[in-house]
PDB file of C-alpha atoms in Angstrom:
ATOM      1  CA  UNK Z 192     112.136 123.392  99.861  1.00 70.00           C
ATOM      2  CA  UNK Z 193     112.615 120.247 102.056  1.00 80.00           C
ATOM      3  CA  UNK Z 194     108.443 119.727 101.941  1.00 82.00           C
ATOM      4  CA  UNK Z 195     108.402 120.095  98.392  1.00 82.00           C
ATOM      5  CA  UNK Z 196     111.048 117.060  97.859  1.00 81.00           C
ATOM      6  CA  UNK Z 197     109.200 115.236 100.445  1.00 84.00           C
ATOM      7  CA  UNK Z 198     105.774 115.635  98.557  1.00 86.00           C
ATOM      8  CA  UNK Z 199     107.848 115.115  95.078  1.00 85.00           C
ATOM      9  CA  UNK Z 200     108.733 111.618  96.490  1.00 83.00           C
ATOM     10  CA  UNK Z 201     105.822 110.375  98.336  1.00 87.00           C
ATOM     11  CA  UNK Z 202     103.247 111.913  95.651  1.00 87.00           C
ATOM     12  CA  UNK Z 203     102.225 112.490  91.863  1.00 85.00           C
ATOM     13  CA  UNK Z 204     102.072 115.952  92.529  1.00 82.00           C
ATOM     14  CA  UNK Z 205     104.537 117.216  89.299  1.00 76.00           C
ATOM     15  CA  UNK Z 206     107.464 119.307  91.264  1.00 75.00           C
ATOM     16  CA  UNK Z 207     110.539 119.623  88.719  1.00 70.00           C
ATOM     17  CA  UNK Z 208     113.940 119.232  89.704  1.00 69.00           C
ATOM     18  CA  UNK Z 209     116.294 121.960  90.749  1.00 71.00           C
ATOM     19  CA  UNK Z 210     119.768 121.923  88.925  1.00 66.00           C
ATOM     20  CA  UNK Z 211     121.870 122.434  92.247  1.00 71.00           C
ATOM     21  CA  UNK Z 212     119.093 120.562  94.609  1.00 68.00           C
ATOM     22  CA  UNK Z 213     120.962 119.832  97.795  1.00 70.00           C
ATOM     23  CA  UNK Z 214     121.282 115.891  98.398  1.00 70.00           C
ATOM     24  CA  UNK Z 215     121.445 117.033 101.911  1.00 74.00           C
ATOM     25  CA  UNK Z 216     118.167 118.672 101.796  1.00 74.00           C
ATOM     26  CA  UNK Z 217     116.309 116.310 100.126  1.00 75.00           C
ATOM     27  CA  UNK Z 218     117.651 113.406 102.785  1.00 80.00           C
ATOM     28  CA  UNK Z 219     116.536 115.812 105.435  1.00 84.00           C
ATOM     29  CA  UNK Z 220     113.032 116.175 103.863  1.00 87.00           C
ATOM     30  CA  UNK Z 221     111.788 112.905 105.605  1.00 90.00           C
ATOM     31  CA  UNK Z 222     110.868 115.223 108.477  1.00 90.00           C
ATOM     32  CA  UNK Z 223     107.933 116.436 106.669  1.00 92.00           C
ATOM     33  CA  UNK Z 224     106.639 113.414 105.454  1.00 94.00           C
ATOM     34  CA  UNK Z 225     103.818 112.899 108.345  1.00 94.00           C
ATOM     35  CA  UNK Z 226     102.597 116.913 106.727  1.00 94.00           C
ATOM     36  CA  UNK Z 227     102.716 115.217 103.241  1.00 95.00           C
ATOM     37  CA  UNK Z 228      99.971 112.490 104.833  1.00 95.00           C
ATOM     38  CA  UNK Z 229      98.036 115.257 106.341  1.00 95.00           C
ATOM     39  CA  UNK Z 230      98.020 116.628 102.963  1.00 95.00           C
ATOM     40  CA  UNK Z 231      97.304 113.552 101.112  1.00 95.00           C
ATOM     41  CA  UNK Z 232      94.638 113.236 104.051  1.00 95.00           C
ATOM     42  CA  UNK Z 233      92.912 116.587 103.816  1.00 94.00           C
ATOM     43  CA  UNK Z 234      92.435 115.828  99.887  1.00 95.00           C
ATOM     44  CA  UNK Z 235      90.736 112.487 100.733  1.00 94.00           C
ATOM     45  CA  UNK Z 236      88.688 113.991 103.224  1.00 93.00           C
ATOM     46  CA  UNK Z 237      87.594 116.815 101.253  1.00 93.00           C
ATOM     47  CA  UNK Z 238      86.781 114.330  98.329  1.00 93.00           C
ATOM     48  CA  UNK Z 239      85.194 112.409 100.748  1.00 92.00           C
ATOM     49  CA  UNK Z 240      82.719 114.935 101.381  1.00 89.00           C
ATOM     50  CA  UNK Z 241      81.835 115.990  97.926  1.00 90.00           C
ATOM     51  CA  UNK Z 242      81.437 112.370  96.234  1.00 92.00           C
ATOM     52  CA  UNK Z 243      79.286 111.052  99.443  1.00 88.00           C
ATOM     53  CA  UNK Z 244      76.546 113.644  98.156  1.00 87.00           C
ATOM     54  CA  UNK Z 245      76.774 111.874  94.734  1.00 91.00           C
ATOM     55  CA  UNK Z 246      77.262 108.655  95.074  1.00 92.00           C
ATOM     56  CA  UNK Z 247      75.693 105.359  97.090  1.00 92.00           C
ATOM     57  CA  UNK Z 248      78.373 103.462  99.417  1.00 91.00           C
ATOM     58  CA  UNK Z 249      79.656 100.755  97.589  1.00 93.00           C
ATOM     59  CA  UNK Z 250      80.668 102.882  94.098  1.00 94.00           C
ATOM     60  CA  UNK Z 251      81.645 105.647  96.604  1.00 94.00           C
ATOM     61  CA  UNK Z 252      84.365 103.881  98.497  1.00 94.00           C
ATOM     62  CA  UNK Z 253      85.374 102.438  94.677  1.00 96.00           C
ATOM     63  CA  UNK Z 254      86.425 106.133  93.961  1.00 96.00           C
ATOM     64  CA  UNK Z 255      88.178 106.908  97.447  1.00 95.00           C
ATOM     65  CA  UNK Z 256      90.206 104.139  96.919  1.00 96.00           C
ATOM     66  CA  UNK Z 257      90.870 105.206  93.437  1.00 96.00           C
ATOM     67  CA  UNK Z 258      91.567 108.709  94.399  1.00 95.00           C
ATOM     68  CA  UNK Z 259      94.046 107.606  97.391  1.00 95.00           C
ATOM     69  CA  UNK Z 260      95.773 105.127  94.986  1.00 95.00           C
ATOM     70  CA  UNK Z 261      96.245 108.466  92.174  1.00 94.00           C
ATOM     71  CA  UNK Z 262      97.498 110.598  94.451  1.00 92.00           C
ATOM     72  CA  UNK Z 263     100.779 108.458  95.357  1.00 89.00           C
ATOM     73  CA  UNK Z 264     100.953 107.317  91.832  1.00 86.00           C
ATOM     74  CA  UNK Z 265     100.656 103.704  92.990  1.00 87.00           C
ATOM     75  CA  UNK Z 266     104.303 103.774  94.000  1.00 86.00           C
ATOM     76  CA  UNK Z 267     104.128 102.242  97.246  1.00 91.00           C
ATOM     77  CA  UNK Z 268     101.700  99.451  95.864  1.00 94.00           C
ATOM     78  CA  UNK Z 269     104.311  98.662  93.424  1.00 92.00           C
ATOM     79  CA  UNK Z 270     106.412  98.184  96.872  1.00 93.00           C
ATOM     80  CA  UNK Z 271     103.708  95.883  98.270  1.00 95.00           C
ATOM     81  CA  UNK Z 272     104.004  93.654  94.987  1.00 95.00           C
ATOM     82  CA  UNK Z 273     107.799  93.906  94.728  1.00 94.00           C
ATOM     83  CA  UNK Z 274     107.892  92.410  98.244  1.00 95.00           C
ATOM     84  CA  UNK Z 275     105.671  90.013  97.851  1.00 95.00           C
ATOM     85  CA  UNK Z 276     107.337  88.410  95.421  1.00 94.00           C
ATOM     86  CA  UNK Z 277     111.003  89.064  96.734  1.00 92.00           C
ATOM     87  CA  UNK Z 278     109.856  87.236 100.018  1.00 93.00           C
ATOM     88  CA  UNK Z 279     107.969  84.473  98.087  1.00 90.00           C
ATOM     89  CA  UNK Z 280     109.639  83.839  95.012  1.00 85.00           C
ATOM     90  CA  UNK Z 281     113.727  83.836  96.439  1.00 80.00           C
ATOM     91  CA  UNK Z 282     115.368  81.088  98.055  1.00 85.00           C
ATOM     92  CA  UNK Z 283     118.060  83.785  99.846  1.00 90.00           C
ATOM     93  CA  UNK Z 284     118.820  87.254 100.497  1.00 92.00           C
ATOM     94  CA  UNK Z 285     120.908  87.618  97.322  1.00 92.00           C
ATOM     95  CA  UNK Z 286     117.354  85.952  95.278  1.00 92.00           C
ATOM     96  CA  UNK Z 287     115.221  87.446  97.051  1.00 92.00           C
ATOM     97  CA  UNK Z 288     116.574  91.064  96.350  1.00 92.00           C
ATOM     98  CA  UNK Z 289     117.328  90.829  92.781  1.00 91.00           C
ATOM     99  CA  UNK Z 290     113.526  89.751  92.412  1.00 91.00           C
ATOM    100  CA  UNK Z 291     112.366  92.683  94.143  1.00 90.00           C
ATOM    101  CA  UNK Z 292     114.736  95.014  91.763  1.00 88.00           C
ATOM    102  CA  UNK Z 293     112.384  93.034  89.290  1.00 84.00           C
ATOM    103  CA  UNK Z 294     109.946  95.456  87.708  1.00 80.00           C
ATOM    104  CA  UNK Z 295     107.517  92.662  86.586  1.00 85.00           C
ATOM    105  CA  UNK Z 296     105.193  91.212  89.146  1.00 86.00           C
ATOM    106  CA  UNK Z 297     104.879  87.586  89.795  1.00 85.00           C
ATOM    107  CA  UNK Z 298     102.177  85.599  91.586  1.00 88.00           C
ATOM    108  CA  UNK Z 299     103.412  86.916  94.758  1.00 92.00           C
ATOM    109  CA  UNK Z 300     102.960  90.060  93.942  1.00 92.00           C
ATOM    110  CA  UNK Z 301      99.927  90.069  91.830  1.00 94.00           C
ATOM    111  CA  UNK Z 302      97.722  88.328  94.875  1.00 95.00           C
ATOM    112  CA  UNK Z 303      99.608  90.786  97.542  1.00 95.00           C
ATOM    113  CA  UNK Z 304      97.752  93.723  95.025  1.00 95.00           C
ATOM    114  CA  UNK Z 305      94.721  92.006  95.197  1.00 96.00           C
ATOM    115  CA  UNK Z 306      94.349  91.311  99.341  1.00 96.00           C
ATOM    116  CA  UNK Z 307      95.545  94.492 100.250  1.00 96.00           C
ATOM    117  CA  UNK Z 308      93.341  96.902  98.234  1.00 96.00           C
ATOM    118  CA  UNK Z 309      90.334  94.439  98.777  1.00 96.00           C
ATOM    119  CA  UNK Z 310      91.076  94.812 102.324  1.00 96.00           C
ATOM    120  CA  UNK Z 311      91.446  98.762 102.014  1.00 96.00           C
ATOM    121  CA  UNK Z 312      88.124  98.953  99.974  1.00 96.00           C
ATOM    122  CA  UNK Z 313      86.051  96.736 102.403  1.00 95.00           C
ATOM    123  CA  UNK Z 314      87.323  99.183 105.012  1.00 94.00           C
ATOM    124  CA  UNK Z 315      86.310 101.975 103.492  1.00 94.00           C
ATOM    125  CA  UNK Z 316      82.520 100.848 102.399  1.00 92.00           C
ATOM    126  CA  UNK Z 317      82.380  99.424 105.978  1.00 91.00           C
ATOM    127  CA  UNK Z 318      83.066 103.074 107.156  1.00 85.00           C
ATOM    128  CA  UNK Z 319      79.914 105.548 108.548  1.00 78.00           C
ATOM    129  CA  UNK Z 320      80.604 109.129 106.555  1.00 74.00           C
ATOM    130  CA  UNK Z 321      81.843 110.831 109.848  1.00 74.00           C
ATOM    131  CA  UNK Z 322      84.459 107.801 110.618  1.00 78.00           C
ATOM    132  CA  UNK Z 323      85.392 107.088 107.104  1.00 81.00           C
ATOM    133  CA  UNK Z 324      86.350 110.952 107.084  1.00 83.00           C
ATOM    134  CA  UNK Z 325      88.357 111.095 110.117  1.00 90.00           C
ATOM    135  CA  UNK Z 326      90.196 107.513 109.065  1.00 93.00           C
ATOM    136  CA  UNK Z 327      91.159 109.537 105.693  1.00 93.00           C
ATOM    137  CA  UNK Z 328      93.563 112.352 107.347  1.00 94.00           C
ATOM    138  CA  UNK Z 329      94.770 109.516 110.384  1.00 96.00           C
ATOM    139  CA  UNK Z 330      95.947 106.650 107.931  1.00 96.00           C
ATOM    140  CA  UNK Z 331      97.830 108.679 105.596  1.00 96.00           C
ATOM    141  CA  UNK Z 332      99.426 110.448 108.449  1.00 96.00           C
ATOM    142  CA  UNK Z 333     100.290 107.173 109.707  1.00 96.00           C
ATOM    143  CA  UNK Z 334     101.461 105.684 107.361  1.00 95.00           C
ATOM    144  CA  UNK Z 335     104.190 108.350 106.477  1.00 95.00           C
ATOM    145  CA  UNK Z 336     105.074 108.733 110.449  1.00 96.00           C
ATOM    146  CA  UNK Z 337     106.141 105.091 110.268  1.00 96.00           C
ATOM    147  CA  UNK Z 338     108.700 105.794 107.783  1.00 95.00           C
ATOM    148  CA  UNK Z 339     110.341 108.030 110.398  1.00 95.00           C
ATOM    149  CA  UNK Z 340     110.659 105.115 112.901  1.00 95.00           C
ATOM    150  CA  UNK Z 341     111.815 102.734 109.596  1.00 96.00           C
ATOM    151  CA  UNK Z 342     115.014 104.527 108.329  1.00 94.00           C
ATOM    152  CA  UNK Z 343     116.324 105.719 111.774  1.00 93.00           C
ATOM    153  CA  UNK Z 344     116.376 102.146 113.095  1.00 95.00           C
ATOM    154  CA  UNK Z 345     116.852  99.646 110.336  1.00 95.00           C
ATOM    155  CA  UNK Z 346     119.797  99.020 108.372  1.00 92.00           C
ATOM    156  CA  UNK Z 347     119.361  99.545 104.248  1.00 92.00           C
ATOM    157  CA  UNK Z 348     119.595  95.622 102.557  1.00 91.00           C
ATOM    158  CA  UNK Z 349     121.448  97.029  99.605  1.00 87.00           C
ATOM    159  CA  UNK Z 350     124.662  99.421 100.347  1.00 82.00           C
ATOM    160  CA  UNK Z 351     123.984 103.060  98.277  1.00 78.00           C
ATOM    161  CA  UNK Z 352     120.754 101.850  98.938  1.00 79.00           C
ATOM    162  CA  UNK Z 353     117.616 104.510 100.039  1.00 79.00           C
ATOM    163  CA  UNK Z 354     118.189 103.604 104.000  1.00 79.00           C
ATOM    164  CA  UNK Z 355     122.146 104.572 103.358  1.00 83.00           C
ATOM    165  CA  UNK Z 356     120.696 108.010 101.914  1.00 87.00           C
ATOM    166  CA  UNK Z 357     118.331 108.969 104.023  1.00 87.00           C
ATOM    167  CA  UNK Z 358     119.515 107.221 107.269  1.00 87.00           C
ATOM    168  CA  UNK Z 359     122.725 109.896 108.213  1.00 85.00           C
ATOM    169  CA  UNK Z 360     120.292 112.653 108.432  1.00 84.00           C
ATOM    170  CA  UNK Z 361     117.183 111.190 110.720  1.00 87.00           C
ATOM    171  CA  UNK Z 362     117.754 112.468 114.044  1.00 89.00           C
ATOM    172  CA  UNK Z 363     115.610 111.527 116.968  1.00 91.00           C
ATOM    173  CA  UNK Z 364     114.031 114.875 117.629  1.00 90.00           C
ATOM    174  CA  UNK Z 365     113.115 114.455 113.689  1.00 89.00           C
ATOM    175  CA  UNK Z 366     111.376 110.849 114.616  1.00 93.00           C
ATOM    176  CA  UNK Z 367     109.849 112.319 118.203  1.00 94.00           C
ATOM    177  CA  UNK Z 368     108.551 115.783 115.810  1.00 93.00           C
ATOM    178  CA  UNK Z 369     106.961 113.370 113.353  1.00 92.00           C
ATOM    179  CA  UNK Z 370     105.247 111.423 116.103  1.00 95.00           C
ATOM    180  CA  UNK Z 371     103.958 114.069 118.270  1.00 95.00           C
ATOM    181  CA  UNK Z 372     102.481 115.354 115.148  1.00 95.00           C
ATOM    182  CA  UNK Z 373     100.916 111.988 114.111  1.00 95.00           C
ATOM    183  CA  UNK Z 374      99.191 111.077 117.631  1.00 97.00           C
ATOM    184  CA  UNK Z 375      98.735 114.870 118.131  1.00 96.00           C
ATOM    185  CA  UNK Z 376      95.945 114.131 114.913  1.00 94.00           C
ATOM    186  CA  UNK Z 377      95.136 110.359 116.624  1.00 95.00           C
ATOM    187  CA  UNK Z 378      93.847 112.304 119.681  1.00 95.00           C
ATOM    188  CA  UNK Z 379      91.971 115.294 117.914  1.00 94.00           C
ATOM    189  CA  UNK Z 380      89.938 112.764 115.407  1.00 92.00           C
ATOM    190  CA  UNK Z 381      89.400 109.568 117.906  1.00 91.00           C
ATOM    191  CA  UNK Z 382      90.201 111.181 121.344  1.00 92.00           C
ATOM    192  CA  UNK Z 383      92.597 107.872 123.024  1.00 92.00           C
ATOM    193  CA  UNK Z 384      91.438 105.556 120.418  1.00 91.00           C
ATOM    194  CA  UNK Z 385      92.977 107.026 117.948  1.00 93.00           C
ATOM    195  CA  UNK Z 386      96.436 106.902 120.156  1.00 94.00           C
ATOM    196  CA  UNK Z 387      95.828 102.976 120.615  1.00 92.00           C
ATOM    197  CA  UNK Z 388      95.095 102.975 116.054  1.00 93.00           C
ATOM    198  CA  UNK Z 389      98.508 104.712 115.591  1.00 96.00           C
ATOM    199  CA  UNK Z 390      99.881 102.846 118.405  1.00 96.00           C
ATOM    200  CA  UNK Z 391      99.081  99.043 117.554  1.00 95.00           C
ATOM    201  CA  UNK Z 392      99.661 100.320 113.447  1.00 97.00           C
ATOM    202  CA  UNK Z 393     102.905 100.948 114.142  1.00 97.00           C
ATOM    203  CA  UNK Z 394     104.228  97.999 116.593  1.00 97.00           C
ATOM    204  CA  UNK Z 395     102.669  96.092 114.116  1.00 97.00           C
ATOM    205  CA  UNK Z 396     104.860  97.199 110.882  1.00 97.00           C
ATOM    206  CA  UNK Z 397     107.955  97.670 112.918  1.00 97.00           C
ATOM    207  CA  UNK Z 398     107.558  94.216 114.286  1.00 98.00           C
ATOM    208  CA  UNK Z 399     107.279  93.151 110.221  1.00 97.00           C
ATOM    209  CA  UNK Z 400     109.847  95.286 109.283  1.00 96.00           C
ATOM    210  CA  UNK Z 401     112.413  92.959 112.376  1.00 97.00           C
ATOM    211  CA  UNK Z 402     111.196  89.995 110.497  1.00 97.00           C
ATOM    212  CA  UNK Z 403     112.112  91.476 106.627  1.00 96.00           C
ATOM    213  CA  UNK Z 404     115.076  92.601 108.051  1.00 96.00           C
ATOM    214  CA  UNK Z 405     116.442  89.577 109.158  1.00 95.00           C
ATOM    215  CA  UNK Z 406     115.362  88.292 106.261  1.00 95.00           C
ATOM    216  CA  UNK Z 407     116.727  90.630 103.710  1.00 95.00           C
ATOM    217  CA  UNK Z 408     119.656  91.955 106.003  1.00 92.00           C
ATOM    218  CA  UNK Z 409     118.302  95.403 106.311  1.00 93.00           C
ATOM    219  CA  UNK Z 410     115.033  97.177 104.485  1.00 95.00           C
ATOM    220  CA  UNK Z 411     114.746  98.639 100.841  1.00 93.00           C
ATOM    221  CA  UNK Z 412     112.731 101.355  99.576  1.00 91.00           C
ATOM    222  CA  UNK Z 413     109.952  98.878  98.192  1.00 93.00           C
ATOM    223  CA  UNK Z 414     109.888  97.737 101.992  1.00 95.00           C
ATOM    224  CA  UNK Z 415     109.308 101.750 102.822  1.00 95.00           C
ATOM    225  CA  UNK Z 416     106.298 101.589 100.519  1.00 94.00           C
ATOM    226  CA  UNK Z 417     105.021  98.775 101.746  1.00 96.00           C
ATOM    227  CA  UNK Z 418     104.713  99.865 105.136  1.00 97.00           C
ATOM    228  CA  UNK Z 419     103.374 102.659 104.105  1.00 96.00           C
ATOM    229  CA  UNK Z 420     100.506 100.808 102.644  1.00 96.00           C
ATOM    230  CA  UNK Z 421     100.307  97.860 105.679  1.00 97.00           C
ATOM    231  CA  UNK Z 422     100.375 100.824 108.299  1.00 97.00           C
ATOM    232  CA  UNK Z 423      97.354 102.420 106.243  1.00 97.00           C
ATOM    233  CA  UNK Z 424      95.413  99.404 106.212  1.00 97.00           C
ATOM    234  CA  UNK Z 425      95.925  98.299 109.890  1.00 97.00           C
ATOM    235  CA  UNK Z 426      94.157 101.987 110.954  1.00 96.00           C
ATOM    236  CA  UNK Z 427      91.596 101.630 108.428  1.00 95.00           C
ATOM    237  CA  UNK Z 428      90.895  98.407 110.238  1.00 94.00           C
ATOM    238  CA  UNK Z 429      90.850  99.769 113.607  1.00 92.00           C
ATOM    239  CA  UNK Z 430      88.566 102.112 112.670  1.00 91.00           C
ATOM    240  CA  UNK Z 431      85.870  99.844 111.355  1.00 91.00           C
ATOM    241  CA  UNK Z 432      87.051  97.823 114.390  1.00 87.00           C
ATOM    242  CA  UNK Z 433      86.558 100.875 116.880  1.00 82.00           C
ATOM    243  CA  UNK Z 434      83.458 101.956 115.164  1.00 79.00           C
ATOM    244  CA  UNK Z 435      81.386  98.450 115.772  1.00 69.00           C
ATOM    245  CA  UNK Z 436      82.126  99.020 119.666  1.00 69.00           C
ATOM    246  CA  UNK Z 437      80.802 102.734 119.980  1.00 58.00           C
TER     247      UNK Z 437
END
């Protein structure tokens, strides 16, 4: 049950609710959530391999991106933007969070949209097939690992907030499980390089997630989706990165 709560929240995939769903069980799902990017991961790739046979490059990587961005619903883009703007737009904590509560996007978060799937789509078109494949299952596995290392270790901004919910139940042999698993995938698809992706991805978003979280006094759930996104983007970048040197 706990991986079908954990693909209910970090997917589109249409998985009703139970009328006595244990809270406990659902705040205990986070430990599958590196499986749910595997998952998410083993669709791209396998989409990956049937469009490349139908399509050139540049309208090609157009429909991964597409396909990557249906499959989560676009819910932790909508964290990206809500960030964005609650960073940009708020002169304090207390601004700055009631903006990201916000549903419409400002500036902020309309340009944020705009860089980071540019960024992802370059990355993707920049990609040889048998790279482009491999970055598919890593970055969504990635991406989802980091969440592990994100609620264990930073405080939730708002009290009752997700942090508070999920926080009591991540355990470090959760966090150690999730990232075994993750680099256990960085060394089968890019041998060491793809320990040094996962790696620098992750130092990377926990070192923005220190900054939000002075900022903000703790991280939200639109902060868990968008370093779900940022950690994505930062392998997919490596990769292109890693694949000019070979």
């Amino acid at each position: 049950m706990r991986l079908l709560y954990a693909l209910r929240f970090l997917t589109i995939l249409p998985i009703s609710y139970c009328k006595n769903e244990s809270l406990e069980d659902v705040a205990r799902s986070t430990i599958y959530y590196p499986f749910v990017g595997l998952l998410i991961g083993g669709f791209l790739y396998g989409a990956a391999l049937a469009l490349a046979y139908l399509f050139p490059v540049f309208p090609w990587a157009v429909l991964m991106l597409s396909l990557w961005v249906i499959v989560t619903g676009g819910l932790h883009l909508d964290g990206v933007s809500d960030l964005a703007d609650g960073l940009g737009g708020g002169q304090n904590r207390e601004e700055k969070l009631a903006i990201m509560k916000d549903s419409r996007v400002g500036a902020f978060g309309a340009i944020s949209l705009i860089i980071i799937l540019l960024i992802k789509l370059s990355m993707i078109s920049e990609l040889s097939v048998d790279h482009s494949r491999r970055a598919f299952l890593l970055a969504p596995i990635g991406g989802r690992s980091i969440l592990l290392i994100l609620i264990h270790f930073f405080p939730s901004a708002r009290p009752g907030g997700l942090g508070d919910f999920f926080r009591p139940y991540s355990t470090l042999k959760g966090i150690i499980t999730g990232l075994v698993f993750s680099f256990g995938f960085g060394w089968l698809l890019f041998g060491v390089t793809g320990i040094i992706m996962l790696s620098a991805a992750f130092l990377a978003v926990v070192l923005l997630g220190v900054f939000i979280s002075r900022v903000l006094g703790g991280l939200t759930g639109d902060v868990y989706g968008a370093a779900i996104e940022i950690c994505e983007v930062l392998i997919l970048t490596a990769a292109v990165f890693l694949q000019g040197l070979v």
